[in-house]
mmCIF file of C-alpha atoms in Angstrom:
data_model
loop_
_atom_site.group_PDB
_atom_site.id
_atom_site.type_symbol
_atom_site.label_atom_id
_atom_site.label_comp_id
_atom_site.label_asym_id
_atom_site.label_seq_id
_atom_site.Cartn_x
_atom_site.Cartn_y
_atom_site.Cartn_z
ATOM 1 C CA MET A 8 23.823 88.645 13.961
ATOM 2 C CA ILE A 9 23.992 84.881 14.566
ATOM 3 C CA ALA A 10 21.049 85.080 16.950
ATOM 4 C CA PHE A 11 19.046 86.989 14.324
ATOM 5 C CA LEU A 12 19.842 84.374 11.666
ATOM 6 C CA ARG A 13 18.706 81.596 13.995
ATOM 7 C CA ARG A 14 15.418 83.387 14.649
ATOM 8 C CA ALA A 15 15.015 84.088 10.925
ATOM 9 C CA LEU A 16 15.538 80.463 9.920
ATOM 10 C CA GLY A 17 13.049 79.401 12.569
ATOM 11 C CA HIS A 18 10.408 81.802 11.259
ATOM 12 C CA ARG A 19 8.331 79.860 8.727
ATOM 13 C CA SER A 20 7.170 82.890 6.737
ATOM 14 C CA PHE A 21 10.670 84.332 6.455
ATOM 15 C CA ALA A 22 12.254 80.963 5.635
ATOM 16 C CA LEU A 23 9.756 80.121 2.893
ATOM 17 C CA GLY A 24 9.772 83.640 1.483
ATOM 18 C CA GLY A 25 13.548 83.750 1.554
ATOM 19 C CA ALA A 26 13.790 80.404 -0.256
ATOM 20 C CA LEU A 27 11.416 81.531 -3.009
ATOM 21 C CA THR A 28 13.202 84.873 -3.334
ATOM 22 C CA LEU A 29 16.590 83.175 -3.550
ATOM 23 C CA LEU A 30 15.161 80.903 -6.248
ATOM 24 C CA LEU A 31 14.079 83.987 -8.212
ATOM 25 C CA ILE A 32 17.500 85.590 -7.833
ATOM 26 C CA ALA A 33 19.265 82.346 -8.754
ATOM 27 C CA ALA A 34 17.174 82.047 -11.942
ATOM 28 C CA ALA A 35 18.026 85.626 -12.890
ATOM 29 C CA LEU A 36 21.756 85.132 -12.240
ATOM 30 C CA LEU A 37 21.775 81.824 -14.110
ATOM 31 C CA SER A 38 20.244 83.483 -17.170
ATOM 32 C CA LEU A 39 23.255 85.802 -17.362
ATOM 33 C CA VAL A 40 25.617 82.930 -18.088
ATOM 34 C CA TRP A 41 23.474 80.009 -19.287
ATOM 35 C CA THR A 42 20.077 79.086 -20.675
ATOM 36 C CA PRO A 43 19.012 75.674 -22.041
ATOM 37 C CA TRP A 44 18.527 77.213 -25.486
ATOM 38 C CA PRO A 45 19.104 80.661 -26.992
ATOM 39 C CA PRO A 46 16.021 82.446 -25.599
ATOM 40 C CA TYR A 47 15.240 84.446 -28.730
ATOM 41 C CA GLU A 48 15.996 81.771 -31.320
ATOM 42 C CA ILE A 49 12.913 81.203 -33.511
ATOM 43 C CA VAL A 50 12.518 77.675 -34.888
ATOM 44 C CA LEU A 51 9.092 77.408 -36.513
ATOM 45 C CA ASP A 52 9.495 73.680 -37.093
ATOM 46 C CA ASP A 53 9.621 73.199 -33.295
ATOM 47 C CA LYS A 54 6.652 75.376 -32.353
ATOM 48 C CA LEU A 55 4.244 74.287 -29.599
ATOM 49 C CA LEU A 56 6.241 71.231 -28.587
ATOM 50 C CA PRO A 57 5.220 69.643 -25.260
ATOM 51 C CA PRO A 58 7.728 69.353 -22.383
ATOM 52 C CA SER A 59 10.488 66.883 -23.201
ATOM 53 C CA ALA A 60 14.099 66.075 -22.433
ATOM 54 C CA ALA A 61 15.193 68.538 -25.105
ATOM 55 C CA HIS A 62 12.809 71.336 -24.138
ATOM 56 C CA TRP A 63 12.036 70.944 -20.444
ATOM 57 C CA LEU A 64 8.936 73.165 -20.490
ATOM 58 C CA GLY A 65 8.151 72.885 -24.198
ATOM 59 C CA THR A 66 8.230 75.626 -26.835
ATOM 60 C CA ASP A 67 5.958 78.539 -27.688
ATOM 61 C CA ALA A 68 4.201 79.485 -30.910
ATOM 62 C CA PHE A 69 7.510 80.686 -32.410
ATOM 63 C CA GLY A 70 9.515 77.616 -31.445
ATOM 64 C CA ARG A 71 11.349 79.404 -28.618
ATOM 65 C CA ASP A 72 12.299 77.419 -25.532
ATOM 66 C CA VAL A 73 9.899 78.299 -22.692
ATOM 67 C CA ALA A 74 12.375 77.471 -19.908
ATOM 68 C CA SER A 75 14.933 79.859 -21.396
ATOM 69 C CA LEU A 76 12.326 82.615 -21.699
ATOM 70 C CA LEU A 77 11.303 82.125 -18.062
ATOM 71 C CA LEU A 78 14.905 82.455 -16.880
ATOM 72 C CA VAL A 79 15.452 85.656 -18.854
ATOM 73 C CA GLY A 80 12.060 86.941 -17.720
ATOM 74 C CA ALA A 81 13.164 86.547 -14.090
ATOM 75 C CA ARG A 82 16.136 88.787 -14.792
ATOM 76 C CA ASN A 83 13.945 91.475 -16.338
ATOM 77 C CA SER A 84 11.456 91.267 -13.445
ATOM 78 C CA ILE A 85 14.215 91.796 -10.876
ATOM 79 C CA LEU A 86 15.645 94.684 -12.911
ATOM 80 C CA VAL A 87 12.265 96.412 -13.002
ATOM 81 C CA GLY A 88 11.679 95.801 -9.291
ATOM 82 C CA VAL A 89 15.090 97.064 -8.178
ATOM 83 C CA ILE A 90 14.977 100.287 -10.215
ATOM 84 C CA ALA A 91 11.305 101.062 -9.525
ATOM 85 C CA VAL A 92 11.616 100.454 -5.772
ATOM 86 C CA SER A 93 14.833 102.487 -5.664
ATOM 87 C CA ILE A 94 13.005 105.422 -7.249
ATOM 88 C CA SER A 95 10.009 105.235 -4.921
ATOM 89 C CA LEU A 96 12.055 104.473 -1.784
ATOM 90 C CA THR A 97 14.495 107.342 -2.317
ATOM 91 C CA ALA A 98 11.940 109.970 -3.281
ATOM 92 C CA GLY A 99 9.221 108.861 -0.859
ATOM 93 C CA THR A 100 11.559 108.625 2.135
ATOM 94 C CA ALA A 101 13.104 112.032 1.447
ATOM 95 C CA ILE A 102 9.708 113.730 1.131
ATOM 96 C CA GLY A 103 8.288 111.905 4.157
ATOM 97 C CA LEU A 104 11.270 112.894 6.318
ATOM 98 C CA LEU A 105 10.899 116.503 5.164
ATOM 99 C CA ALA A 106 7.204 116.516 6.110
ATOM 100 C CA ALA A 107 7.935 115.050 9.555
ATOM 101 C CA ALA A 108 10.762 117.488 10.248
ATOM 102 C CA ARG A 109 9.074 120.692 9.082
ATOM 103 C CA ARG A 110 5.462 120.035 10.141
ATOM 104 C CA GLY A 111 2.899 122.796 9.558
ATOM 105 C CA TRP A 112 1.905 123.737 6.042
ATOM 106 C CA VAL A 113 4.758 121.715 4.526
ATOM 107 C CA GLU A 114 3.448 118.508 6.076
ATOM 108 C CA GLU A 115 -0.115 119.300 5.049
ATOM 109 C CA LEU A 116 0.940 120.045 1.470
ATOM 110 C CA VAL A 117 2.909 116.794 1.224
ATOM 111 C CA LEU A 118 0.018 114.718 2.566
ATOM 112 C CA ARG A 119 -2.514 116.285 0.209
ATOM 113 C CA ALA A 120 -0.143 115.771 -2.749
ATOM 114 C CA ALA A 121 0.275 112.116 -1.722
ATOM 115 C CA ASP A 122 -3.511 111.698 -1.564
ATOM 116 C CA PHE A 123 -3.778 113.126 -5.076
ATOM 117 C CA ALA A 124 -1.008 110.867 -6.408
ATOM 118 C CA ILE A 125 -2.716 107.755 -5.030
ATOM 119 C CA ALA A 126 -5.526 108.407 -7.541
ATOM 120 C CA PHE A 127 -3.083 107.490 -10.344
ATOM 121 C CA PRO A 128 -2.133 103.801 -10.101
ATOM 122 C CA ALA A 129 0.853 102.445 -11.997
ATOM 123 C CA ILE A 130 -1.207 101.055 -14.883
ATOM 124 C CA LEU A 131 -3.080 104.319 -15.467
ATOM 125 C CA LEU A 132 0.142 106.318 -15.219
ATOM 126 C CA ALA A 133 1.858 103.941 -17.669
ATOM 127 C CA ILE A 134 -1.014 104.302 -20.131
ATOM 128 C CA MET A 135 -0.675 108.083 -19.945
ATOM 129 C CA MET A 136 3.099 107.910 -20.440
ATOM 130 C CA ALA A 137 2.735 105.431 -23.309
ATOM 131 C CA ALA A 138 0.335 107.803 -25.041
ATOM 132 C CA VAL A 139 2.918 110.594 -24.825
ATOM 133 C CA PHE A 140 6.292 108.832 -25.056
ATOM 134 C CA GLY A 141 5.343 105.413 -26.430
ATOM 135 C CA PRO A 142 5.335 102.007 -24.695
ATOM 136 C CA GLY A 143 8.542 100.571 -23.302
ATOM 137 C CA ILE A 144 10.244 99.133 -20.270
ATOM 138 C CA VAL A 145 11.794 102.465 -19.240
ATOM 139 C CA ASN A 146 8.434 104.229 -19.135
ATOM 140 C CA ALA A 147 6.946 101.269 -17.258
ATOM 141 C CA ILE A 148 9.697 101.433 -14.622
ATOM 142 C CA ILE A 149 9.206 105.174 -14.163
ATOM 143 C CA ALA A 150 5.437 104.748 -13.869
ATOM 144 C CA ILE A 151 5.741 101.932 -11.315
ATOM 145 C CA GLY A 152 8.299 103.885 -9.300
ATOM 146 C CA ILE A 153 6.255 107.096 -9.244
ATOM 147 C CA ALA A 154 3.052 105.251 -8.343
ATOM 148 C CA ALA A 155 4.675 103.756 -5.221
ATOM 149 C CA ILE A 156 6.085 107.046 -3.906
ATOM 150 C CA PRO A 157 2.944 108.042 -1.901
ATOM 151 C CA SER A 158 3.046 104.855 0.195
ATOM 152 C CA PHE A 159 6.674 105.510 1.163
ATOM 153 C CA ILE A 160 5.849 109.146 1.933
ATOM 154 C CA ARG A 161 3.109 108.169 4.352
ATOM 155 C CA ILE A 162 5.108 105.407 6.043
ATOM 156 C CA ALA A 163 8.274 107.505 6.351
ATOM 157 C CA ARG A 164 6.357 110.512 7.663
ATOM 158 C CA ALA A 165 4.329 108.538 10.232
ATOM 159 C CA SER A 166 7.356 106.573 11.455
ATOM 160 C CA ALA A 167 9.544 109.672 11.611
ATOM 161 C CA ARG A 168 6.960 111.592 13.622
ATOM 162 C CA ALA A 169 6.914 108.797 16.189
ATOM 163 C CA VAL A 170 10.719 108.974 16.461
ATOM 164 C CA TRP A 171 10.674 112.776 16.748
ATOM 165 C CA ALA A 172 8.592 112.397 19.929
ATOM 166 C CA ARG A 173 11.210 110.174 21.637
ATOM 167 C CA GLU A 174 13.344 111.360 24.538
ATOM 168 C CA PHE A 175 16.689 110.967 22.772
ATOM 169 C CA ILE A 176 15.527 113.432 20.113
ATOM 170 C CA LEU A 177 14.848 115.981 22.849
ATOM 171 C CA ALA A 178 18.341 115.301 24.176
ATOM 172 C CA ALA A 179 19.819 115.838 20.716
ATOM 173 C CA ARG A 180 17.972 119.142 20.416
ATOM 174 C CA ALA A 181 19.215 120.200 23.828
ATOM 175 C CA ALA A 182 22.750 119.391 22.678
ATOM 176 C CA GLY A 183 22.327 121.891 19.840
ATOM 177 C CA ARG A 184 21.910 119.531 16.887
ATOM 178 C CA GLY A 185 20.018 120.956 13.920
ATOM 179 C CA GLY A 186 16.906 119.480 12.322
ATOM 180 C CA TRP A 187 18.697 117.890 9.358
ATOM 181 C CA ALA A 188 21.429 116.410 11.548
ATOM 182 C CA ILE A 189 18.796 114.838 13.807
ATOM 183 C CA THR A 190 16.922 113.530 10.764
ATOM 184 C CA PHE A 191 19.894 111.741 9.217
ATOM 185 C CA VAL A 192 21.737 110.689 12.380
ATOM 186 C CA HIS A 193 18.821 109.669 14.610
ATOM 187 C CA VAL A 194 15.520 109.492 12.735
ATOM 188 C CA LEU A 195 16.480 107.732 9.500
ATOM 189 C CA PRO A 196 18.374 104.819 11.143
ATOM 190 C CA ASN A 197 15.421 104.188 13.465
ATOM 191 C CA ILE A 198 12.863 103.994 10.646
ATOM 192 C CA ALA A 199 15.123 102.035 8.258
ATOM 193 C CA PRO A 200 13.712 98.591 9.253
ATOM 194 C CA ILE A 201 10.182 99.747 8.461
ATOM 195 C CA LEU A 202 11.314 101.094 5.095
ATOM 196 C CA ILE A 203 13.107 97.821 4.297
ATOM 197 C CA VAL A 204 9.943 95.838 4.967
ATOM 198 C CA GLN A 205 7.882 98.214 2.840
ATOM 199 C CA GLY A 206 10.483 98.053 0.081
ATOM 200 C CA THR A 207 10.268 94.256 0.020
ATOM 201 C CA ILE A 208 6.483 94.373 -0.281
ATOM 202 C CA GLN A 209 6.661 97.061 -2.969
ATOM 203 C CA PHE A 210 9.176 94.906 -4.851
ATOM 204 C CA ALA A 211 6.497 92.227 -5.162
ATOM 205 C CA GLY A 212 4.022 94.861 -6.321
ATOM 206 C CA ALA A 213 6.493 96.125 -8.915
ATOM 207 C CA ILE A 214 6.941 92.638 -10.388
ATOM 208 C CA LEU A 215 3.176 92.206 -10.563
ATOM 209 C CA ALA A 216 2.702 95.667 -12.109
ATOM 210 C CA GLU A 217 5.382 95.002 -14.722
ATOM 211 C CA ALA A 218 3.716 91.731 -15.658
ATOM 212 C CA ALA A 219 0.367 93.502 -15.990
ATOM 213 C CA LEU A 220 1.830 96.298 -18.109
ATOM 214 C CA SER A 221 3.677 93.839 -20.360
ATOM 215 C CA TYR A 222 0.473 91.818 -20.715
ATOM 216 C CA LEU A 223 -1.233 94.991 -21.972
ATOM 217 C CA GLY A 224 1.664 95.744 -24.318
ATOM 218 C CA LEU A 225 2.882 98.771 -22.331
ATOM 219 C CA GLY A 226 5.910 97.214 -20.629
ATOM 220 C CA THR A 227 8.689 95.026 -22.009
ATOM 221 C CA GLN A 228 8.639 95.068 -25.790
ATOM 222 C CA PRO A 229 9.573 92.267 -28.239
ATOM 223 C CA PRO A 230 11.943 90.538 -28.502
ATOM 224 C CA ASP A 231 12.848 90.937 -24.803
ATOM 225 C CA ALA A 232 11.363 88.271 -22.549
ATOM 226 C CA SER A 233 8.725 89.110 -19.937
ATOM 227 C CA TRP A 234 6.439 86.876 -17.920
ATOM 228 C CA GLY A 235 3.510 89.202 -18.577
ATOM 229 C CA ARG A 236 4.085 89.198 -22.327
ATOM 230 C CA MET A 237 4.381 85.403 -22.293
ATOM 231 C CA LEU A 238 0.914 85.313 -20.737
ATOM 232 C CA SER A 239 -0.384 87.698 -23.385
ATOM 233 C CA GLU A 240 1.011 85.573 -26.213
ATOM 234 C CA ALA A 241 -0.418 82.394 -24.641
ATOM 235 C CA GLN A 242 -4.003 83.638 -24.262
ATOM 236 C CA THR A 243 -4.950 82.747 -27.833
ATOM 237 C CA LEU A 244 -3.578 79.212 -27.365
ATOM 238 C CA LEU A 245 -5.226 78.288 -24.064
ATOM 239 C CA PHE A 246 -7.092 75.286 -25.498
ATOM 240 C CA ARG A 247 -4.268 74.143 -27.765
ATOM 241 C CA ALA A 248 -1.297 74.628 -25.415
ATOM 242 C CA PRO A 249 -2.514 75.603 -21.922
ATOM 243 C CA LEU A 250 0.902 75.066 -20.332
ATOM 244 C CA LEU A 251 2.175 78.193 -22.125
ATOM 245 C CA ALA A 252 0.012 80.235 -19.740
ATOM 246 C CA VAL A 253 0.574 78.030 -16.696
ATOM 247 C CA PHE A 254 4.361 78.351 -16.514
ATOM 248 C CA PRO A 255 4.679 82.174 -16.530
ATOM 249 C CA GLY A 256 1.600 82.446 -14.315
ATOM 250 C CA VAL A 257 3.151 80.150 -11.723
ATOM 251 C CA ALA A 258 6.452 82.058 -11.965
ATOM 252 C CA ILE A 259 4.697 85.371 -11.247
ATOM 253 C CA ALA A 260 2.699 83.857 -8.388
ATOM 254 C CA LEU A 261 5.756 82.297 -6.729
ATOM 255 C CA ALA A 262 7.829 85.471 -7.077
ATOM 256 C CA VAL A 263 5.118 87.681 -5.580
ATOM 257 C CA LEU A 264 4.308 85.141 -2.859
ATOM 258 C CA GLY A 265 7.963 84.776 -1.911
ATOM 259 C CA LEU A 266 8.564 88.519 -1.595
ATOM 260 C CA ASN A 267 5.362 89.066 0.374
ATOM 261 C CA LEU A 268 6.235 86.242 2.784
ATOM 262 C CA LEU A 269 9.751 87.617 3.098
ATOM 263 C CA GLY A 270 8.395 91.077 3.919
ATOM 264 C CA ASP A 271 5.952 89.616 6.427
ATOM 265 C CA GLY A 272 8.734 87.652 8.087
ATOM 266 C CA LEU A 273 11.037 90.674 8.210
ATOM 267 C CA ARG A 274 8.288 92.706 9.846
ATOM 268 C CA ASP A 275 7.913 90.118 12.619
ATOM 269 C CA LEU A 276 11.671 89.732 13.092
ATOM 270 C CA LEU A 277 12.465 93.454 13.145
ATOM 271 C CA ASP A 278 9.520 94.292 15.414
ATOM 272 C CA PRO A 279 8.616 91.230 17.561
ATOM 273 C CA ARG A 280 5.724 93.169 19.141
ATOM 274 C CA LEU A 281 3.783 92.768 15.895
ATOM 275 C CA ALA A 282 4.230 89.000 15.990
ATOM 276 C CA ARG A 283 2.918 88.824 19.568
ATOM 277 C CA ARG A 284 -0.232 90.688 18.617
ATOM 278 C CA ARG A 285 -1.244 87.992 16.104
#
């Protein structure tokens, strides 16, 4: 473990991605106990104030403190990412393992269903759900989670098939172990690092998708804070108060960049052969 931590800290991509991710988590945790100002307090007399000692990042068109909204927005982004990735990781891994274990028509059916599902990205699926159930953060989370399932299916199935061809699987079969026992005892632990890396990358995608959906009015609804909705509210004030768009935009960019770098670093650390090929 100590040796792994030393290698991780020496890996520039992992170190930078980890630092940015920890910053995101710290902002979310801080918002649970403290914000510079009440995030949803409307003070029209203080609207569109520039950054100052009182309001570090200024105020928006409703007089709300931008720094406080960014902190609360980080919490909502992490919440969306955790739940959406949990949905896609659990369902996609289970279906992918089933396809790899059963082969034949089951595998073919799963792959064709995954190809069909890829045609419905998260935004399109959220629009469809909003038309039926109405816009909201719950529907956005479900849409983001469902849209990411096909990628986990394909990765879990391909990785599991490679493990099924290994010698120790043949030994387990010879010892009389059943297909499900081999899947959970031998296959799943061996593909877990790949799934962790994919989950980290999908986490970044979930944050970006939530911001896009909130920008379109399909995700987080008022008065809850969201980086995407902050961008949407700032678009009509770009020439009067451009910083209102800069701050949430930078927050989204840093969060996505950090998670992608973290995933890239984990991939190199968990499978050094990939790093040598670069």
